[in-house]
């Protein structure tokens, strides 16, 4: 029997609650499709940081390297200054494990969950491939004359051709494998970012012309893209974009698919260890109340199975999520308004798997 080792970081706030429901669905799927999942739980997060000063030690990264995947619930603690846990845990894992793709499927399950007028599930169905370890996130730059009237700070958008090319290749391959419109839209700002933008534009065109004649090439400026997400989301199939633009547009994308309750993502190293997470935060005010929506976490677990190669099990989870949402039993996707608790939603989906 195939067996996979999964590192689980429940994390802060509602993270552990949604993680439990994801594991419920995973355990049903693994039994049904005949593979084994071995979990190792880690307590990284705000609480541990406040106690020990430790975020994500190198020893944990070394252990993660030996796992097949990582599942992350949520990171974020009201008593920890912004940036410490994000940089110390999430970004550290992304960089150390070279998870250079942030994969964000954007799929509206139910018409009533969409804030856009006259849009249905068939209209909101695309995937964003966000470059996940380069650009402004590398932290290249600095500050001089801090706390003086002349203070100067820089943070540089830095991209090398290999970093752009490997992301582009993943996106083209994904568009081909997805086999829908077979269109890859590059989102950038090449009218202003005449160096970095131009690099992405050439990488997109040259690779597309050479290796992917079956995939249509398309381009949006990032500002225009935010308008089209609202006006005509049905245009999109697969989007590829640099790190910061991808961060911004995927939050907009999350809300048009029904919000953080259903938005899942993967930090992917196609040749290494990937990390899957619901897009929502730790939601401190809902912690321990059994009201948070676990669907995003369950969908992230499905993505994890897909990446591990357990395609049928991944499809079963996806179907179970879709079926449960369309059953009419879950009233809303918002925390506290689902008409049932976190564990009940988890039970419903696990049973459907
Ligand atoms: C995301 C988050 C992170 C990012 C933060 C928490 C560092 O917003 O995964 O989109 O900016 O990438
Ligand atoms: Mn973000």
Short mmCIF file of C-alpha atoms and ligand atoms in Angstrom, two decimals:
data_model
loop_
_atom_site.label_atom_id
_atom_site.label_comp_id
_atom_site.label_asym_id
_atom_site.label_seq_id
_atom_site.Cartn_x
_atom_site.Cartn_y
_atom_site.Cartn_z
CA UNK A 1 0.00 0.00 0.00
CA UNK A 2 1.26 3.47 -0.82
CA UNK A 3 2.04 5.50 2.25
CA UNK A 4 2.63 9.22 2.67
CA UNK A 5 4.14 11.13 5.57
CA UNK A 6 2.42 14.43 6.22
CA UNK A 7 3.66 17.19 8.52
CA UNK A 8 0.69 18.94 10.09
CA UNK A 9 0.88 22.42 11.55
CA UNK A 10 -2.52 23.23 13.01
CA UNK A 11 -1.23 26.65 13.99
CA UNK A 12 -3.13 29.44 15.69
CA UNK A 13 -6.72 30.38 16.39
CA UNK A 14 -9.17 28.37 14.32
CA UNK A 15 -6.29 26.66 12.45
CA UNK A 16 -6.44 23.45 14.52
CA UNK A 17 -10.25 23.27 14.17
CA UNK A 18 -10.25 23.39 10.38
CA UNK A 19 -7.22 21.09 10.25
CA UNK A 20 -9.15 18.43 12.19
CA UNK A 21 -11.95 18.50 9.61
CA UNK A 22 -9.47 18.30 6.74
CA UNK A 23 -7.89 15.22 8.34
CA UNK A 24 -11.35 13.69 8.73
CA UNK A 25 -11.91 13.93 4.97
CA UNK A 26 -8.37 12.74 4.23
CA UNK A 27 -8.78 9.65 6.40
CA UNK A 28 -11.99 8.65 4.65
CA UNK A 29 -10.42 9.22 1.24
CA UNK A 30 -7.28 7.23 2.08
CA UNK A 31 -9.31 4.25 3.30
CA UNK A 32 -11.56 4.33 0.27
CA UNK A 33 -8.78 4.64 -2.29
CA UNK A 34 -6.28 2.39 -0.57
CA UNK A 35 -3.34 4.44 0.63
CA UNK A 36 -2.02 5.41 4.01
CA UNK A 37 -1.39 8.82 5.55
CA UNK A 38 0.95 9.16 8.52
CA UNK A 39 0.70 12.49 10.29
CA UNK A 40 3.35 14.18 12.38
CA UNK A 41 1.93 17.12 14.29
CA UNK A 42 3.95 20.25 14.99
CA UNK A 43 2.97 23.08 17.33
CA UNK A 44 4.56 25.98 15.46
CA UNK A 45 2.63 29.24 15.63
CA UNK A 46 2.00 32.27 17.80
CA UNK A 47 1.52 30.46 21.08
CA UNK A 48 4.82 28.62 20.80
CA UNK A 49 6.59 31.80 19.69
CA UNK A 50 5.30 33.69 22.74
CA UNK A 51 6.50 30.89 25.00
CA UNK A 52 9.88 30.09 23.44
CA UNK A 53 10.73 32.84 20.96
CA UNK A 54 10.95 30.19 18.25
CA UNK A 55 9.15 30.47 14.92
CA UNK A 56 10.22 27.68 12.56
CA UNK A 57 13.64 26.25 13.47
CA UNK A 58 16.04 24.83 10.88
CA UNK A 59 15.67 21.42 12.51
CA UNK A 60 11.97 21.44 11.56
CA UNK A 61 12.81 22.36 7.97
CA UNK A 62 15.19 19.38 7.92
CA UNK A 63 12.37 17.12 9.12
CA UNK A 64 9.93 18.59 6.59
CA UNK A 65 12.33 17.70 3.79
CA UNK A 66 11.77 14.04 4.59
CA UNK A 67 7.96 14.32 4.45
CA UNK A 68 5.78 13.97 1.38
CA UNK A 69 3.81 17.15 2.10
CA UNK A 70 2.93 19.72 4.75
CA UNK A 71 -0.55 20.74 5.81
CA UNK A 72 -0.93 24.13 7.50
CA UNK A 73 -4.08 25.32 9.31
CA UNK A 74 -3.45 29.01 10.01
CA UNK A 75 -0.74 31.26 11.39
CA UNK A 76 -1.42 34.55 13.19
CA UNK A 77 -1.73 35.61 16.82
CA UNK A 78 -3.22 38.86 18.17
CA UNK A 79 -0.34 39.29 20.66
CA UNK A 80 2.44 38.90 18.10
CA UNK A 81 3.57 41.90 16.05
CA UNK A 82 2.62 41.57 12.34
CA UNK A 83 5.41 40.15 10.23
CA UNK A 84 7.11 37.91 12.77
CA UNK A 85 5.08 34.76 12.22
CA UNK A 86 4.43 35.47 8.54
CA UNK A 87 8.13 35.85 7.80
CA UNK A 88 9.34 33.39 10.44
CA UNK A 89 7.04 30.51 9.57
CA UNK A 90 5.16 30.88 6.29
CA UNK A 91 7.79 32.66 4.21
CA UNK A 92 10.59 30.66 5.82
CA UNK A 93 8.98 27.40 4.74
CA UNK A 94 8.30 28.75 1.24
CA UNK A 95 11.90 29.86 0.75
CA UNK A 96 13.70 27.03 2.53
CA UNK A 97 11.71 24.35 0.69
CA UNK A 98 11.78 26.34 -2.56
CA UNK A 99 7.99 26.24 -2.94
CA UNK A 100 8.16 28.46 -5.97
CA UNK A 101 4.55 28.16 -7.05
CA UNK A 102 1.50 29.42 -5.22
CA UNK A 103 -1.42 27.63 -6.80
CA UNK A 104 -4.84 29.13 -6.25
CA UNK A 105 -7.84 27.51 -7.93
CA UNK A 106 -10.70 30.02 -8.07
CA UNK A 107 -14.01 28.23 -8.32
CA UNK A 108 -17.45 29.47 -7.40
CA UNK A 109 -19.52 26.56 -6.10
CA UNK A 110 -22.90 28.28 -5.66
CA UNK A 111 -24.41 31.33 -7.33
CA UNK A 112 -25.67 32.74 -4.01
CA UNK A 113 -22.14 32.94 -2.57
CA UNK A 114 -20.89 35.27 -5.31
CA UNK A 115 -20.91 39.02 -4.60
CA UNK A 116 -20.99 39.75 -8.35
CA UNK A 117 -24.28 40.45 -10.11
CA UNK A 118 -25.45 37.78 -12.56
CA UNK A 119 -22.43 35.49 -12.18
CA UNK A 120 -22.81 31.76 -11.78
CA UNK A 121 -20.43 28.87 -11.09
CA UNK A 122 -19.70 28.50 -14.81
CA UNK A 123 -18.45 32.13 -14.86
CA UNK A 124 -15.98 31.94 -11.99
CA UNK A 125 -13.68 29.04 -12.71
CA UNK A 126 -10.01 29.79 -13.22
CA UNK A 127 -6.62 29.16 -11.62
CA UNK A 128 -3.95 31.62 -10.57
CA UNK A 129 -0.33 30.48 -10.72
CA UNK A 130 1.53 32.96 -8.55
CA UNK A 131 5.32 33.00 -8.47
CA UNK A 132 5.95 32.37 -4.78
CA UNK A 133 9.58 32.95 -3.83
CA UNK A 134 10.85 35.87 -5.92
CA UNK A 135 10.18 39.52 -6.55
CA UNK A 136 9.68 41.93 -3.69
CA UNK A 137 9.30 39.03 -1.28
CA UNK A 138 13.02 38.27 -1.50
CA UNK A 139 13.51 41.24 0.81
CA UNK A 140 16.37 42.73 -1.19
CA UNK A 141 16.74 46.37 -0.20
CA UNK A 142 17.23 48.28 2.98
CA UNK A 143 16.78 51.42 4.96
CA UNK A 144 19.13 54.30 5.67
CA UNK A 145 18.83 57.28 7.99
CA UNK A 146 16.04 55.54 9.81
CA UNK A 147 13.93 57.71 12.09
CA UNK A 148 15.38 60.88 10.58
CA UNK A 149 13.42 63.23 8.29
CA UNK A 150 15.55 61.94 5.38
CA UNK A 151 14.83 58.24 5.86
CA UNK A 152 15.01 56.18 2.68
CA UNK A 153 13.74 52.61 2.27
CA UNK A 154 13.89 50.28 -0.72
CA UNK A 155 12.47 46.86 -1.38
CA UNK A 156 13.38 45.61 -4.80
CA UNK A 157 11.42 43.56 -7.29
CA UNK A 158 14.08 41.10 -8.34
CA UNK A 159 13.64 38.37 -10.95
CA UNK A 160 16.08 36.15 -12.79
CA UNK A 161 15.18 34.45 -16.04
CA UNK A 162 15.38 30.91 -14.56
CA UNK A 163 12.98 31.87 -11.77
CA UNK A 164 10.52 33.30 -14.29
CA UNK A 165 10.95 30.37 -16.67
CA UNK A 166 10.30 27.63 -14.11
CA UNK A 167 7.11 29.37 -13.01
CA UNK A 168 6.06 29.92 -16.61
CA UNK A 169 6.65 26.26 -17.43
CA UNK A 170 4.50 25.16 -14.50
CA UNK A 171 1.72 27.52 -15.66
CA UNK A 172 1.82 26.37 -19.30
CA UNK A 173 1.86 22.72 -18.24
CA UNK A 174 -1.05 23.39 -15.90
CA UNK A 175 -3.09 25.05 -18.66
CA UNK A 176 -2.46 22.03 -20.86
CA UNK A 177 -3.32 19.50 -18.15
CA UNK A 178 -6.44 21.45 -17.16
CA UNK A 179 -7.53 21.19 -20.76
CA UNK A 180 -10.31 23.80 -20.69
CA UNK A 181 -9.84 27.02 -22.64
CA UNK A 182 -6.11 26.33 -22.93
CA UNK A 183 -5.28 29.98 -22.44
CA UNK A 184 -2.51 31.40 -20.28
CA UNK A 185 -2.98 35.04 -19.25
CA UNK A 186 0.15 36.79 -18.03
CA UNK A 187 -0.70 39.47 -15.46
CA UNK A 188 1.95 42.14 -14.96
CA UNK A 189 2.50 45.87 -15.33
CA UNK A 190 4.84 46.02 -18.29
CA UNK A 191 3.77 49.57 -19.18
CA UNK A 192 5.54 50.82 -16.05
CA UNK A 193 7.78 47.96 -14.92
CA UNK A 194 9.75 48.15 -18.14
CA UNK A 195 12.53 45.87 -16.85
CA UNK A 196 10.84 43.17 -14.78
CA UNK A 197 7.60 43.32 -16.74
CA UNK A 198 9.43 43.01 -20.02
CA UNK A 199 11.32 39.97 -18.72
CA UNK A 200 8.03 38.25 -17.90
CA UNK A 201 6.49 39.26 -21.24
CA UNK A 202 9.39 37.77 -23.21
CA UNK A 203 9.49 34.62 -21.10
CA UNK A 204 5.75 34.14 -21.65
CA UNK A 205 5.95 34.65 -25.41
CA UNK A 206 9.17 32.76 -26.10
CA UNK A 207 8.22 29.66 -24.12
CA UNK A 208 4.66 29.71 -25.49
CA UNK A 209 5.80 30.07 -29.12
CA UNK A 210 8.45 27.38 -28.73
CA UNK A 211 6.87 24.70 -26.55
CA UNK A 212 3.13 25.36 -26.21
CA UNK A 213 1.62 26.16 -29.60
CA UNK A 214 -1.64 24.59 -28.33
CA UNK A 215 -1.96 27.18 -25.54
CA UNK A 216 -3.33 30.62 -26.38
CA UNK A 217 -1.30 33.56 -25.04
CA UNK A 218 -3.08 36.44 -23.33
CA UNK A 219 -1.92 39.47 -21.34
CA UNK A 220 -3.50 41.83 -18.76
CA UNK A 221 -2.02 44.71 -16.84
CA UNK A 222 -2.59 43.98 -13.17
CA UNK A 223 -4.79 47.03 -12.58
CA UNK A 224 -7.01 46.13 -15.52
CA UNK A 225 -7.12 42.53 -14.33
CA UNK A 226 -8.79 43.60 -11.07
CA UNK A 227 -11.55 45.24 -13.10
CA UNK A 228 -12.00 42.21 -15.34
CA UNK A 229 -12.24 39.89 -12.31
CA UNK A 230 -15.39 41.79 -11.38
CA UNK A 231 -16.76 42.52 -14.82
CA UNK A 232 -15.95 39.37 -16.76
CA UNK A 233 -14.32 36.61 -14.68
CA UNK A 234 -15.48 34.07 -17.27
CA UNK A 235 -12.68 35.33 -19.53
CA UNK A 236 -9.99 33.56 -17.54
CA UNK A 237 -8.61 30.05 -17.64
CA UNK A 238 -5.09 30.05 -16.16
CA UNK A 239 -3.30 33.19 -14.97
CA UNK A 240 0.43 33.44 -14.33
CA UNK A 241 1.85 36.35 -12.40
CA UNK A 242 4.68 37.57 -10.22
CA UNK A 243 4.63 37.30 -6.43
CA UNK A 244 3.16 40.56 -5.09
CA UNK A 245 0.64 41.03 -7.89
CA UNK A 246 -0.40 37.43 -7.32
CA UNK A 247 -0.82 38.03 -3.61
CA UNK A 248 -3.15 40.94 -4.28
CA UNK A 249 -5.27 39.50 -7.07
CA UNK A 250 -5.80 36.18 -5.28
CA UNK A 251 -7.55 37.94 -2.40
CA UNK A 252 -9.94 39.54 -4.88
CA UNK A 253 -10.29 36.16 -6.55
CA UNK A 254 -11.12 34.57 -3.17
CA UNK A 255 -14.04 36.88 -2.57
CA UNK A 256 -15.60 36.30 -5.98
CA UNK A 257 -15.50 32.54 -5.37
CA UNK A 258 -17.39 32.98 -2.09
CA UNK A 259 -14.74 34.14 0.34
CA UNK A 260 -12.11 32.73 2.65
CA UNK A 261 -14.42 29.95 3.78
CA UNK A 262 -13.78 28.11 0.52
CA UNK A 263 -10.49 29.51 -0.83
CA UNK A 264 -7.65 26.96 -0.77
CA UNK A 265 -4.06 27.21 -1.87
CA UNK A 266 -0.89 25.25 -2.34
CA UNK A 267 2.73 26.35 -1.95
CA UNK A 268 4.26 24.00 -4.42
CA UNK A 269 7.71 22.74 -5.18
CA UNK A 270 7.02 20.43 -8.12
CA UNK A 271 10.27 18.58 -7.43
CA UNK A 272 10.11 18.70 -3.63
CA UNK A 273 7.93 19.13 -0.57
CA UNK A 274 4.79 21.24 -0.94
CA UNK A 275 2.61 22.91 1.68
CA UNK A 276 -1.16 23.26 1.51
CA UNK A 277 -3.33 25.70 3.41
CA UNK A 278 -6.73 27.35 3.54
CA UNK A 279 -6.38 31.02 2.56
CA UNK A 280 -8.19 32.29 5.65
CA UNK A 281 -6.34 33.49 8.70
CA UNK A 282 -6.48 32.32 12.30
CA UNK A 283 -9.75 34.21 13.01
CA UNK A 284 -9.12 34.70 16.76
CA UNK A 285 -12.64 35.89 17.49
CA UNK A 286 -14.17 32.64 16.23
CA UNK A 287 -11.66 30.36 17.96
CA UNK A 288 -13.07 27.41 19.86
CA UNK A 289 -16.67 28.24 18.98
CA UNK A 290 -17.19 25.55 16.33
CA UNK A 291 -18.39 28.20 13.85
CA UNK A 292 -15.49 28.54 11.39
CA UNK A 293 -15.96 27.18 7.88
CA UNK A 294 -13.62 24.19 7.32
CA UNK A 295 -14.30 23.86 3.58
CA UNK A 296 -11.20 25.76 2.47
CA UNK A 297 -9.05 23.47 4.59
CA UNK A 298 -10.78 20.39 3.19
CA UNK A 299 -10.31 21.69 -0.36
CA UNK A 300 -6.63 22.31 0.42
CA UNK A 301 -6.38 18.71 1.58
CA UNK A 302 -7.83 17.69 -1.79
CA UNK A 303 -5.17 19.72 -3.57
CA UNK A 304 -2.55 17.97 -1.47
CA UNK A 305 -3.78 14.56 -2.61
CA UNK A 306 -3.78 15.73 -6.21
CA UNK A 307 -0.16 16.84 -5.91
CA UNK A 308 0.78 13.54 -4.25
CA UNK A 309 -0.62 11.77 -7.30
CA UNK A 310 -3.77 10.44 -5.62
CA UNK A 311 -5.92 11.94 -8.35
CA UNK A 312 -9.03 9.85 -7.74
CA UNK A 313 -9.07 10.59 -4.02
CA UNK A 314 -8.57 14.29 -4.79
CA UNK A 315 -11.51 14.23 -7.18
CA UNK A 316 -13.64 12.48 -4.56
CA UNK A 317 -12.95 15.26 -2.06
CA UNK A 318 -13.70 17.89 -4.68
CA UNK A 319 -16.97 16.17 -5.54
CA UNK A 320 -17.89 15.82 -1.88
CA UNK A 321 -17.32 19.55 -1.32
CA UNK A 322 -19.38 20.47 -4.38
CA UNK A 323 -22.14 18.01 -3.50
CA UNK A 324 -22.36 19.13 0.13
CA UNK A 325 -22.53 22.77 -0.88
CA UNK A 326 -25.23 22.06 -3.43
CA UNK A 327 -27.26 19.97 -0.97
CA UNK A 328 -28.70 23.20 0.44
CA UNK A 329 -27.79 22.12 3.97
CA UNK A 330 -25.01 24.67 4.39
CA UNK A 331 -26.77 28.03 4.57
CA UNK A 332 -23.84 30.39 4.08
CA UNK A 333 -20.08 30.18 3.73
CA UNK A 334 -19.48 32.80 6.41
CA UNK A 335 -18.29 31.84 9.89
CA UNK A 336 -21.20 31.61 12.28
CA UNK A 337 -23.81 31.63 9.53
CA UNK A 338 -23.44 28.16 8.06
CA UNK A 339 -26.56 26.88 9.85
CA UNK A 340 -24.38 24.14 11.36
CA UNK A 341 -21.08 23.86 13.18
CA UNK A 342 -17.53 23.35 11.92
CA UNK A 343 -17.58 19.67 12.91
CA UNK A 344 -20.98 19.09 11.27
CA UNK A 345 -19.78 20.53 7.97
CA UNK A 346 -16.72 18.29 8.29
CA UNK A 347 -18.90 15.24 8.98
CA UNK A 348 -21.16 16.04 6.04
CA UNK A 349 -18.24 16.25 3.61
CA UNK A 350 -16.43 13.24 5.05
CA UNK A 351 -19.61 11.19 4.64
CA UNK A 352 -19.93 12.40 1.03
CA UNK A 353 -16.37 11.30 0.29
C1 LIG B 1 -0.69 34.78 1.37
C2 LIG B 1 -0.44 35.68 2.55
C3 LIG B 1 1.06 35.79 2.76
C4 LIG B 1 1.68 36.42 1.52
C5 LIG B 1 1.50 36.57 4.02
C6 LIG B 1 0.78 36.08 5.26
C7 LIG B 1 2.98 36.55 4.19
O1 LIG B 1 -1.02 36.91 2.38
O2 LIG B 1 -0.35 33.59 1.45
O3 LIG B 1 -1.26 35.23 0.38
O4 LIG B 1 1.76 37.63 1.42
O5 LIG B 1 2.06 35.66 0.63
MN1 LIG B 2 -2.14 37.11 0.57
#
